[in-house]
JSON list of C-alpha atoms in Angstrom, two decimals:
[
{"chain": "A", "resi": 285, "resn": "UNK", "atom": "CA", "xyz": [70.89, -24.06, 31.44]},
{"chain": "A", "resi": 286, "resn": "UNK", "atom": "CA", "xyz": [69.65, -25.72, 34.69]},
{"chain": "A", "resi": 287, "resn": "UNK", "atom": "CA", "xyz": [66.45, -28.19, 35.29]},
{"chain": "A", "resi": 288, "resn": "UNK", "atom": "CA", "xyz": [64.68, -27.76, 38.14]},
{"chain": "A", "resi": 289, "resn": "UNK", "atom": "CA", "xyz": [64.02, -31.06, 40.30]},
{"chain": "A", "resi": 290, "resn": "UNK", "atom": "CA", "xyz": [63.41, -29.65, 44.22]},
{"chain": "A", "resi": 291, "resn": "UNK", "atom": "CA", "xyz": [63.77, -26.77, 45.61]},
{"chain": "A", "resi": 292, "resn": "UNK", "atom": "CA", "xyz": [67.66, -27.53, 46.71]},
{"chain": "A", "resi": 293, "resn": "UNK", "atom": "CA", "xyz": [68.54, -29.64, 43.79]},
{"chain": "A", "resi": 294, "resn": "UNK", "atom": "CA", "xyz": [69.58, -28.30, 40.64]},
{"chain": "A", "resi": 295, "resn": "UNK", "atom": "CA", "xyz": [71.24, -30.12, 37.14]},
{"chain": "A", "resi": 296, "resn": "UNK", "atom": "CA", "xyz": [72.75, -28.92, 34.00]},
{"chain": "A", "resi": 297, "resn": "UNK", "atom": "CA", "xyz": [71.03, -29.85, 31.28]},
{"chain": "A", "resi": 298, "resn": "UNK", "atom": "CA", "xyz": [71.87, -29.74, 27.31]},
{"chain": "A", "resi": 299, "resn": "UNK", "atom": "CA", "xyz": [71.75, -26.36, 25.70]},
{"chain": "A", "resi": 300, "resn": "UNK", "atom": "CA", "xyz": [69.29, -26.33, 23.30]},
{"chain": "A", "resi": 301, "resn": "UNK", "atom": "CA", "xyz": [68.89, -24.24, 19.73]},
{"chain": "A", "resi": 302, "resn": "UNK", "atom": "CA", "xyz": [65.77, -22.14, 19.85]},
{"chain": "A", "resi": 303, "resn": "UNK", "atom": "CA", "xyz": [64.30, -21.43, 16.68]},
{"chain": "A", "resi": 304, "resn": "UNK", "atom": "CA", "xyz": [63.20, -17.56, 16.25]},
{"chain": "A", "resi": 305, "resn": "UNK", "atom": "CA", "xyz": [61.34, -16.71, 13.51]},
{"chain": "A", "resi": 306, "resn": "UNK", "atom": "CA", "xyz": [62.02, -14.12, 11.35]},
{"chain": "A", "resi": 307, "resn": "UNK", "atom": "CA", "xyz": [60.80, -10.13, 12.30]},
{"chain": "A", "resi": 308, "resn": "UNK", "atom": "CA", "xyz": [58.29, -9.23, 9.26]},
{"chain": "A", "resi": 309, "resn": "UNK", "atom": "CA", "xyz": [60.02, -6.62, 6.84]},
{"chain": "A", "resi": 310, "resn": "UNK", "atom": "CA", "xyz": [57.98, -3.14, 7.55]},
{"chain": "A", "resi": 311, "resn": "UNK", "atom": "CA", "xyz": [56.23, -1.70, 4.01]},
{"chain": "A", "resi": 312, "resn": "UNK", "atom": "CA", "xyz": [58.28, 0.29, 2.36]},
{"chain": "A", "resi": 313, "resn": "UNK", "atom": "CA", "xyz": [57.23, 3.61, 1.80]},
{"chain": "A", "resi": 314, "resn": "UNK", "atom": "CA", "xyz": [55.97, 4.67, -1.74]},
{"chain": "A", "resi": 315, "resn": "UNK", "atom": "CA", "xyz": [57.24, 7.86, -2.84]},
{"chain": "A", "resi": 316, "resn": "UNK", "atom": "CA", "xyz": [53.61, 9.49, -1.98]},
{"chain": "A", "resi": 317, "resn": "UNK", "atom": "CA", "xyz": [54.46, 8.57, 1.87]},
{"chain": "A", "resi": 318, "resn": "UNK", "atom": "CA", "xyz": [52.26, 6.27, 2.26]},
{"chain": "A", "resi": 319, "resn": "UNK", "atom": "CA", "xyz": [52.84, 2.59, 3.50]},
{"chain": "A", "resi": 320, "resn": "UNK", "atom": "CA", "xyz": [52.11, 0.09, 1.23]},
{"chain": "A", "resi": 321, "resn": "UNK", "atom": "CA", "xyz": [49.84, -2.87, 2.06]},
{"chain": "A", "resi": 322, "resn": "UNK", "atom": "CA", "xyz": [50.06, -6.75, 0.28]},
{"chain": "A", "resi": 323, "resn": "UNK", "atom": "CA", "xyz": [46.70, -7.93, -1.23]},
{"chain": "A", "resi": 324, "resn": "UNK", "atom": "CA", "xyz": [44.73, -10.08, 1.49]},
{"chain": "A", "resi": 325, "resn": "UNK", "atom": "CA", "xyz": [44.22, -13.79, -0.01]},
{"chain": "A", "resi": 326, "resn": "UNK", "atom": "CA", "xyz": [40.30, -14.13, -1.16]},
{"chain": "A", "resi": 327, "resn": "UNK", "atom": "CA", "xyz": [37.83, -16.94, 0.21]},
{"chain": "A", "resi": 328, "resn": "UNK", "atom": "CA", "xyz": [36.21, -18.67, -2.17]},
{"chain": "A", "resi": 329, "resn": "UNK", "atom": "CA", "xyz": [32.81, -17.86, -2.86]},
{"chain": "A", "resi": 330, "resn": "UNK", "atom": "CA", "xyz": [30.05, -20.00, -0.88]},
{"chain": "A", "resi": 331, "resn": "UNK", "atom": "CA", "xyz": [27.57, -22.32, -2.46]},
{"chain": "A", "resi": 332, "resn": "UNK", "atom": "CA", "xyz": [23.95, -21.63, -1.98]},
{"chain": "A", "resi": 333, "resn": "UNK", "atom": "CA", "xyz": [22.85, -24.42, 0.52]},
{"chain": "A", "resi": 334, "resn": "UNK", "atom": "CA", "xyz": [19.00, -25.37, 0.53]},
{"chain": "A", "resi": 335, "resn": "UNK", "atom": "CA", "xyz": [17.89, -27.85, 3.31]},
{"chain": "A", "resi": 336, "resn": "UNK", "atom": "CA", "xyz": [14.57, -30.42, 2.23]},
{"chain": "A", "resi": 337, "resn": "UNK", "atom": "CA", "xyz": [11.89, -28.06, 3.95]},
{"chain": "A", "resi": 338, "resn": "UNK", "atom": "CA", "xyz": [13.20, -24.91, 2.45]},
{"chain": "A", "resi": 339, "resn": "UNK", "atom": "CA", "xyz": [13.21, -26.20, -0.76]},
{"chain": "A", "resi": 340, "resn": "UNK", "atom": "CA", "xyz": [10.03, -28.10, -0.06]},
{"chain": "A", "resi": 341, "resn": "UNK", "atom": "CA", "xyz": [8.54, -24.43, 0.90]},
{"chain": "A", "resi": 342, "resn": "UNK", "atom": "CA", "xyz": [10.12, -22.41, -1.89]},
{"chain": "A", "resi": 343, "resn": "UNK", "atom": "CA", "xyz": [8.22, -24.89, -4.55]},
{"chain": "A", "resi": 344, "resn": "UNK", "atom": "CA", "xyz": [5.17, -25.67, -3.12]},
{"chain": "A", "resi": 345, "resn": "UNK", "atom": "CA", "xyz": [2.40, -23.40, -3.82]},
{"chain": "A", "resi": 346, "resn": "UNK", "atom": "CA", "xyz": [0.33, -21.66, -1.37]},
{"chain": "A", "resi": 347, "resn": "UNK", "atom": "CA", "xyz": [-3.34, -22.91, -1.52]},
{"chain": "A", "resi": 348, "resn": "UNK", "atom": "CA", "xyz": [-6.09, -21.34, -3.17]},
{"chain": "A", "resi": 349, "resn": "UNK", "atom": "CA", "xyz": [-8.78, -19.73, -0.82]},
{"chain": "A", "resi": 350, "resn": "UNK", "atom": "CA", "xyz": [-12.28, -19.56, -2.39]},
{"chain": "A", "resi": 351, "resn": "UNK", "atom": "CA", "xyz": [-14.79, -17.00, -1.55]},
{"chain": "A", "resi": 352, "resn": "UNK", "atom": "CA", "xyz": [-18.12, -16.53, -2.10]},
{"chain": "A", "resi": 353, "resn": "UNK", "atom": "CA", "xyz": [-20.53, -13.52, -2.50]},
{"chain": "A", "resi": 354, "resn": "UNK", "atom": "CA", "xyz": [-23.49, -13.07, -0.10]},
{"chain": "A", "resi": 355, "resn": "UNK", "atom": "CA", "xyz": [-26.98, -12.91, -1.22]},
{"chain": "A", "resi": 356, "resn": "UNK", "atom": "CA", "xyz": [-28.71, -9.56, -2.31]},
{"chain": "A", "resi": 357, "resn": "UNK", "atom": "CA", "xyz": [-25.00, -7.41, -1.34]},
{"chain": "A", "resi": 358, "resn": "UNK", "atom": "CA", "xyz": [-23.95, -5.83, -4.44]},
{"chain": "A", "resi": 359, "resn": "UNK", "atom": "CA", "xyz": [-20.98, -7.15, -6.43]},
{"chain": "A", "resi": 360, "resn": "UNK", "atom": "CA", "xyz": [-17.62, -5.57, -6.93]},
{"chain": "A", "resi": 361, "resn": "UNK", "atom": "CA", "xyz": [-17.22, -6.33, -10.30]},
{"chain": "A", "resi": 362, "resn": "UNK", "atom": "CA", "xyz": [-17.48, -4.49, -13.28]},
{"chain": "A", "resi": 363, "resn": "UNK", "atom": "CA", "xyz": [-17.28, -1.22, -12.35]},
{"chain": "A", "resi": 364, "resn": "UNK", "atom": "CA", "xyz": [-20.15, 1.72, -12.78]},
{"chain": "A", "resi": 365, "resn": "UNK", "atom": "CA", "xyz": [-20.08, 4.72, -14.55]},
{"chain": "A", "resi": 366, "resn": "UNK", "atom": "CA", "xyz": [-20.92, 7.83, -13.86]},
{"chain": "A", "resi": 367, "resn": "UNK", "atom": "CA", "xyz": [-21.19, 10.41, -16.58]},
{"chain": "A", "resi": 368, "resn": "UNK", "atom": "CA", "xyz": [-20.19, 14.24, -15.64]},
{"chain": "A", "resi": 369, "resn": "UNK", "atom": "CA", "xyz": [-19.55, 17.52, -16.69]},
{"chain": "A", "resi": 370, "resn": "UNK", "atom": "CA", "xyz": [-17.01, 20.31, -15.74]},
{"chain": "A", "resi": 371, "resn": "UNK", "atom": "CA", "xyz": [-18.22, 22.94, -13.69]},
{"chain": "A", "resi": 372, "resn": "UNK", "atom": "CA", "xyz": [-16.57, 26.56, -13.58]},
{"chain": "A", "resi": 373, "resn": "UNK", "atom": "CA", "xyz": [-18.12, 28.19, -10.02]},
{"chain": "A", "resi": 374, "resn": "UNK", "atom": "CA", "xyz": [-18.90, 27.42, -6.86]},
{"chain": "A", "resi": 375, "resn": "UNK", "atom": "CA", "xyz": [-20.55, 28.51, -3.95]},
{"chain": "A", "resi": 376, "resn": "UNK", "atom": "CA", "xyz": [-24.18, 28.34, -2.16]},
{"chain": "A", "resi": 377, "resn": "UNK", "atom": "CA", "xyz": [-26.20, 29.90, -5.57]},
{"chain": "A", "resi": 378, "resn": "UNK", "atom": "CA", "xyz": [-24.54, 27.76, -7.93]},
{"chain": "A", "resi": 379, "resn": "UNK", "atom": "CA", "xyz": [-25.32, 24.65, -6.01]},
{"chain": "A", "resi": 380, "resn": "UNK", "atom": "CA", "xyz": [-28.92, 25.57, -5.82]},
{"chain": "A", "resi": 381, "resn": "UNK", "atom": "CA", "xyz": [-28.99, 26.12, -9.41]},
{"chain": "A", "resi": 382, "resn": "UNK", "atom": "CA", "xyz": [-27.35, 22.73, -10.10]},
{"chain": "A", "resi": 383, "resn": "UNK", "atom": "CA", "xyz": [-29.94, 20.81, -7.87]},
{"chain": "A", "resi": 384, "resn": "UNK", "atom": "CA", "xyz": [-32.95, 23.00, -9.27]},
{"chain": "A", "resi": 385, "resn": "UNK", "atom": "CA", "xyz": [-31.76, 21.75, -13.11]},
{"chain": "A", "resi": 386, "resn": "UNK", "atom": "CA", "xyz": [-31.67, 18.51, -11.61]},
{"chain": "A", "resi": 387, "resn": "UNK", "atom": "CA", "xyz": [-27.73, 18.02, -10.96]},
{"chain": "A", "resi": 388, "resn": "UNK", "atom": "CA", "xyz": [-25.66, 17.56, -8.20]},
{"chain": "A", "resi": 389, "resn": "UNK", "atom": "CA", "xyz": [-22.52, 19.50, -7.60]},
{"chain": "A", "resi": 390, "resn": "UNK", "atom": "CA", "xyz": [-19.42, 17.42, -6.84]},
{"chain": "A", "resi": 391, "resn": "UNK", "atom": "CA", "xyz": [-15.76, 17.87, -6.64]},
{"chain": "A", "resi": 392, "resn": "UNK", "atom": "CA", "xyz": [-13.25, 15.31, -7.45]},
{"chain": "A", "resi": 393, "resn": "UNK", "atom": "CA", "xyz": [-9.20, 15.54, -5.62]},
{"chain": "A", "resi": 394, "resn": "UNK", "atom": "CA", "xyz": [-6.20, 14.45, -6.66]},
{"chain": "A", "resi": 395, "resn": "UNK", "atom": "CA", "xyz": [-5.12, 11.37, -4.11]},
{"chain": "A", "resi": 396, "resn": "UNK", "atom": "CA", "xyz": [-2.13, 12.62, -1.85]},
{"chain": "A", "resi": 397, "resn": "UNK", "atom": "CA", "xyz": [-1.54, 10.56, 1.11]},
{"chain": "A", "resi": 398, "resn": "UNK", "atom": "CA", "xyz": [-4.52, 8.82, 0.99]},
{"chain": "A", "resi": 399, "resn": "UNK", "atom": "CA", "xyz": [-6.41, 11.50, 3.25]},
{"chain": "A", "resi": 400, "resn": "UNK", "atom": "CA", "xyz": [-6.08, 14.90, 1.57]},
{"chain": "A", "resi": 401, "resn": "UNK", "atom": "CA", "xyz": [-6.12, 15.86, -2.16]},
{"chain": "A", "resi": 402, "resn": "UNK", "atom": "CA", "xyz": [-5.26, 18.77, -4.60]},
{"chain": "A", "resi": 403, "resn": "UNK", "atom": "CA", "xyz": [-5.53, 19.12, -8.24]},
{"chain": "A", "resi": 404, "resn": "UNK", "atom": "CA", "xyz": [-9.36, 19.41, -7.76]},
{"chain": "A", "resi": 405, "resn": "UNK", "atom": "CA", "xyz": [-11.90, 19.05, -10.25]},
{"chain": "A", "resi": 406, "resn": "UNK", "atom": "CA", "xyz": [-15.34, 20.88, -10.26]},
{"chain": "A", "resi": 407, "resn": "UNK", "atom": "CA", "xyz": [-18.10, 18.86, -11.65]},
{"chain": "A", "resi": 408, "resn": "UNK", "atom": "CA", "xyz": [-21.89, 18.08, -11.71]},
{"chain": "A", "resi": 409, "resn": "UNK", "atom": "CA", "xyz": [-23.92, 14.75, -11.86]},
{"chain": "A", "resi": 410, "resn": "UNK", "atom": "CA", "xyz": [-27.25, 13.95, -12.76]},
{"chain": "A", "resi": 411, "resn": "UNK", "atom": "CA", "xyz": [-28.78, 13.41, -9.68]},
{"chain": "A", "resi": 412, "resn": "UNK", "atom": "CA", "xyz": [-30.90, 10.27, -10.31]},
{"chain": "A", "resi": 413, "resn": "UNK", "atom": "CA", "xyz": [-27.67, 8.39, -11.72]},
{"chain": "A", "resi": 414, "resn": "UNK", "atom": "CA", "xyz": [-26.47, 9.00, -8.14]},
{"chain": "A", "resi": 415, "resn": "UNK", "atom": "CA", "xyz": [-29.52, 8.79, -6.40]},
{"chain": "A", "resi": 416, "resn": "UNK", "atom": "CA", "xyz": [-30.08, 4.87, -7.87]},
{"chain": "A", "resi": 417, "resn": "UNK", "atom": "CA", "xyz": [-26.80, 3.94, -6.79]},
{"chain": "A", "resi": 418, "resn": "UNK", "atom": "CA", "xyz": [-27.18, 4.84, -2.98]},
{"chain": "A", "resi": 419, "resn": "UNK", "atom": "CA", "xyz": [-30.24, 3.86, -2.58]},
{"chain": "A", "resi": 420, "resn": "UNK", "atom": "CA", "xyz": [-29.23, -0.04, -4.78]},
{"chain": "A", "resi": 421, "resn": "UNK", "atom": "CA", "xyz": [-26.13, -0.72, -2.87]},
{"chain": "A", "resi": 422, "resn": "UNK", "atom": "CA", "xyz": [-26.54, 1.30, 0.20]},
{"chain": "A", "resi": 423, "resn": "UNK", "atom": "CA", "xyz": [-24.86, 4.88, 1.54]},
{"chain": "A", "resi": 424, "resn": "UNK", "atom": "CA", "xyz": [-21.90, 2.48, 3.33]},
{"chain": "A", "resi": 425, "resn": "UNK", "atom": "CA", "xyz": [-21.35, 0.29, 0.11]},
{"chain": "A", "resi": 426, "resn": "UNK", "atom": "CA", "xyz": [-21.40, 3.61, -1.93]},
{"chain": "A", "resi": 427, "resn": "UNK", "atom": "CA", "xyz": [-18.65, 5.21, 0.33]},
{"chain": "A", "resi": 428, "resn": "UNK", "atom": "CA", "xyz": [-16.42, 2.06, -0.44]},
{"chain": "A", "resi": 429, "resn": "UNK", "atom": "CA", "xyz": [-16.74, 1.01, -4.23]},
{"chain": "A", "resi": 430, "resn": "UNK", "atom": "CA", "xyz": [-14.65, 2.33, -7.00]},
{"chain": "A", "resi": 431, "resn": "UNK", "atom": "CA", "xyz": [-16.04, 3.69, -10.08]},
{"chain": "A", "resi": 432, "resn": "UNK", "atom": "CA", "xyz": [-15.15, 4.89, -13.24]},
{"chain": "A", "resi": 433, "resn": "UNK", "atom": "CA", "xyz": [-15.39, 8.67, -13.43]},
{"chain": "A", "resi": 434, "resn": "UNK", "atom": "CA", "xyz": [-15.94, 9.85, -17.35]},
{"chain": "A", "resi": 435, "resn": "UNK", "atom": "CA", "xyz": [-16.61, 13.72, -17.54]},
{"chain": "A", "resi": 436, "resn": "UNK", "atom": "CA", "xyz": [-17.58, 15.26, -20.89]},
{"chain": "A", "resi": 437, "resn": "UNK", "atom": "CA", "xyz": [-18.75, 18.77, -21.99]},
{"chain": "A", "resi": 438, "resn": "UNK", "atom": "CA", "xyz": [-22.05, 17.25, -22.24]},
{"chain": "A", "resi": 439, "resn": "UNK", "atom": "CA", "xyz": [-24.09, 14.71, -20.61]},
{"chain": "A", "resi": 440, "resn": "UNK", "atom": "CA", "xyz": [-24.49, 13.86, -24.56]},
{"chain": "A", "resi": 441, "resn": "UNK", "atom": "CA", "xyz": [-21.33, 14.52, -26.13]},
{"chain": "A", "resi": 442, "resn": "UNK", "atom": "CA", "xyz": [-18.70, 12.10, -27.33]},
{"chain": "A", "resi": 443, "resn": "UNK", "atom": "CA", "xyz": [-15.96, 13.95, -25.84]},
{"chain": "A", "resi": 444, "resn": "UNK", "atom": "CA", "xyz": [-14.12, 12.85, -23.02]},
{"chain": "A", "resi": 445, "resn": "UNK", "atom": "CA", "xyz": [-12.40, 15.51, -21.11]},
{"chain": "A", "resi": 446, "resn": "UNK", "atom": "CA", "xyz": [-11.16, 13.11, -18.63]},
{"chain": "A", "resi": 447, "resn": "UNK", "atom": "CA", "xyz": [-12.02, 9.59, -17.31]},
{"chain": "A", "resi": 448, "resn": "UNK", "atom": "CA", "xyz": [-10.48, 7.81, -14.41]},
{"chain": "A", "resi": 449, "resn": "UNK", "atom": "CA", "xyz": [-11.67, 5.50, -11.40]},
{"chain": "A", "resi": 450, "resn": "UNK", "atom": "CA", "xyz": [-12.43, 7.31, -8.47]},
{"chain": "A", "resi": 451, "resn": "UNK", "atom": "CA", "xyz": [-13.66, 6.07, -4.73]},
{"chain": "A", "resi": 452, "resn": "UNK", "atom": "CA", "xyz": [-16.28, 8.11, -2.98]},
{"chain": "A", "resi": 453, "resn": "UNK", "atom": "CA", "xyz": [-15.07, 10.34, 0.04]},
{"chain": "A", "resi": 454, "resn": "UNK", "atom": "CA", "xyz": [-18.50, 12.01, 1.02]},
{"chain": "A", "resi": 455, "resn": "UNK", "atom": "CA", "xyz": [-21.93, 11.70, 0.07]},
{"chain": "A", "resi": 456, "resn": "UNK", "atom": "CA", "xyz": [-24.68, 14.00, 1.72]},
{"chain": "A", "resi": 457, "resn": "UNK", "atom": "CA", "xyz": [-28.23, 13.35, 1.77]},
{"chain": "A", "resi": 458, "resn": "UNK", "atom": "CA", "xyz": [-31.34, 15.79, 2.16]},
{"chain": "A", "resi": 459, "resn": "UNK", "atom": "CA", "xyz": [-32.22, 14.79, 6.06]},
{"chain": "A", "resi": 460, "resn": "UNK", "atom": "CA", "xyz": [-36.38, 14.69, 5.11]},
{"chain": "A", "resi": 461, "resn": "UNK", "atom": "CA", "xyz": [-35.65, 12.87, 1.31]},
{"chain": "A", "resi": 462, "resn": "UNK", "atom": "CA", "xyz": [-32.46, 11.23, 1.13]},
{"chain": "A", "resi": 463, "resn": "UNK", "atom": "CA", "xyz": [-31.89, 13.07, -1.99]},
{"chain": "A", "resi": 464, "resn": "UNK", "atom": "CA", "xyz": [-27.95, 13.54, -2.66]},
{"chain": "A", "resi": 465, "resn": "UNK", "atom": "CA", "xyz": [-26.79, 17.09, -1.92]},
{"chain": "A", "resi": 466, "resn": "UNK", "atom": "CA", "xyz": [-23.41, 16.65, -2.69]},
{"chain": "A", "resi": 467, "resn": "UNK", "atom": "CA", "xyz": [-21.05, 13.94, -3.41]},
{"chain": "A", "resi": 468, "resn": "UNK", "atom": "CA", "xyz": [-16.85, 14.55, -3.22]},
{"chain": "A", "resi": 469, "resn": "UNK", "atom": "CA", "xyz": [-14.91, 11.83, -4.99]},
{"chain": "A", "resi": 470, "resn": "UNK", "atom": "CA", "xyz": [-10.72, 11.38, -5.20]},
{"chain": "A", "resi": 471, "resn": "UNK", "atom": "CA", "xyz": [-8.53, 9.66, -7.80]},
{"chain": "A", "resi": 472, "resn": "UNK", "atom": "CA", "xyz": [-7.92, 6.51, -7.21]},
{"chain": "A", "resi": 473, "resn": "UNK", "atom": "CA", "xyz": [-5.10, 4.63, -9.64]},
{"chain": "A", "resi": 474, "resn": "UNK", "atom": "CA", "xyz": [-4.22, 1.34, -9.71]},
{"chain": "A", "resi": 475, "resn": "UNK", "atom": "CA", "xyz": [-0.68, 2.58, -7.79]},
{"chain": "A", "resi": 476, "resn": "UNK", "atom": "CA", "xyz": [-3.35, 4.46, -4.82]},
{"chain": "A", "resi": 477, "resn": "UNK", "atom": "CA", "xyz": [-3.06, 3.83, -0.94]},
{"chain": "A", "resi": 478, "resn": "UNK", "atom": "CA", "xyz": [-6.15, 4.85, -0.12]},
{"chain": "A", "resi": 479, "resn": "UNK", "atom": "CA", "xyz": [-8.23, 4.50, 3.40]},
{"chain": "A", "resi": 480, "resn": "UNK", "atom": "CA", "xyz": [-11.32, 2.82, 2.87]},
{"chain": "A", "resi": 481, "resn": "UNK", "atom": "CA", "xyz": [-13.87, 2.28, 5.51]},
{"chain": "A", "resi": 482, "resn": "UNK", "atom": "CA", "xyz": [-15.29, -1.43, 4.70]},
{"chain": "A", "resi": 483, "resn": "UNK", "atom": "CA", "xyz": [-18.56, -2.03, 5.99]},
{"chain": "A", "resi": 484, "resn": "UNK", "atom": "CA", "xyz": [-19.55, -5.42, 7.89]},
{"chain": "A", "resi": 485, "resn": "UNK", "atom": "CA", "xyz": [-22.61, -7.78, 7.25]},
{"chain": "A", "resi": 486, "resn": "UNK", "atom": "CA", "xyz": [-22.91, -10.59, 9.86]},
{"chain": "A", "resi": 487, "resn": "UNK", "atom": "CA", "xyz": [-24.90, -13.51, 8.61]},
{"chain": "A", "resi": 488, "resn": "UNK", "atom": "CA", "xyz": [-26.89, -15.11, 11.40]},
{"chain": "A", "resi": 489, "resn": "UNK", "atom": "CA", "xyz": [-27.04, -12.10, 14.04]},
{"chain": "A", "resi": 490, "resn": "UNK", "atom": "CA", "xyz": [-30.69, -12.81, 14.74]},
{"chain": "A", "resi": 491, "resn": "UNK", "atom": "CA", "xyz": [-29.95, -16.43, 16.55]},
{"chain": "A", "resi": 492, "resn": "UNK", "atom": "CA", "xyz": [-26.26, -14.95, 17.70]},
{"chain": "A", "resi": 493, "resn": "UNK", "atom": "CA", "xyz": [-26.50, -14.28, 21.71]},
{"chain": "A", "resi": 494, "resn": "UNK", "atom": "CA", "xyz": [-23.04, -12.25, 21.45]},
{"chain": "A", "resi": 495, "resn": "UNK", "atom": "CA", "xyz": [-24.49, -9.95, 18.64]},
{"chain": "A", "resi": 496, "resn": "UNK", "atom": "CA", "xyz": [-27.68, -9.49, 20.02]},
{"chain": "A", "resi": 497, "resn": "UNK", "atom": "CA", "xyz": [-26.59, -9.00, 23.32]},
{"chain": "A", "resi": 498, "resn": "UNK", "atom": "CA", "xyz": [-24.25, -5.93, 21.33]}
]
């Protein structure tokens, strides 16, 4: 071998062993053709590591928020009942025979989507129940409570044919008397998405420039 010192200068040097390593054996082949493979070593598993301010965040508790109810709004707890019975036919004369006998004609859905419904219900109410509560707690208040449905044979009987909570879709008043048409409710489980249209009550919009201004 030969060291290089300039470009017309060169001197033997001592040869040298080179170490090469061994060539990996290739897999043998199983008897099914194909190769096989050695197991991989495994990593040992890791550790859960928490720093101070996760662990500070993971035990402390959120704070409580407190709330309070406005004067003379109505209050969301317990929940009203309203009494019905099943009703087998609809159409324009049967509604007018329900509101002449002092009923109104409603319909209850099944929740699907939160929007439409199936699995509907035909059923009349007494039409002052329903009358007292729009007129207590207001049409928009009405639209956005939950009640507890319980319809029965008769207004009087101790059967229950079926009694869930439901959450008013549509209410429809008389234009000259306000007195309730018809009212369409759907189920509403504890498990129910359901679109509800909360109505706003803005405390000082009398001495509020941005409110009164609109």
């Amino acid at each position: 071998m030969w060291s290089f010192r300039s470009p017309t200068h060169f001197t033997p040097t001592q040869n040298r062993t080179v170490h090469i390593p061994p060539i990996e054996p290739i897999p043998p082949l199983l008897s099914s053709g194909k190769a096989f493979s050695f197991p991989k070593p495994t990593k040992p598993p890791l550790k859960p590591y928490f720093t101070l301010s996760l662990s500070a965040a993971v035990i402390e508790t959120p704070p409580s928020i407190e709330t309070t109810l406005l004067d003379g709004l109505p209050k969301p707890d317990p929940l009203d009942t309203i009494f019905a019975i099943p009703r087998s036919d609809s159409g324009k004369n049967v509604s007018a025979k329900e509101r002449k006998a002092g009923r109104v004609p409603s319909i209850v859905f099944e929740q699907e989507d939160g929007q439409h419904g199936g699995n509907k219900r035909l059923i009349s109410l007494k039409k002052n129940r329903i009358r007292n509560l729009v007129n207590e707690i207001g049409r928009p208040f009405f639209l956005s409570r939950l009640f507890e449905l319980d319809v029965r044979p008769q207004f009087e009987s101790d059967e229950v044919i079926e009694k869930v909570r439901v959450l008013p879709r549509s209410v429809h008043l008389h234009a000259g008397t306000d007195e309730p048409l018809n009212v369409t409710f759907i189920r509403a489980p504890s498990h129910a998405l359901l679109k509800v249209d909360i109505p706003l009550v803005f405390r000082g919009e009398d001495i509020s420039p941005g409110l009164r201004k609109g």
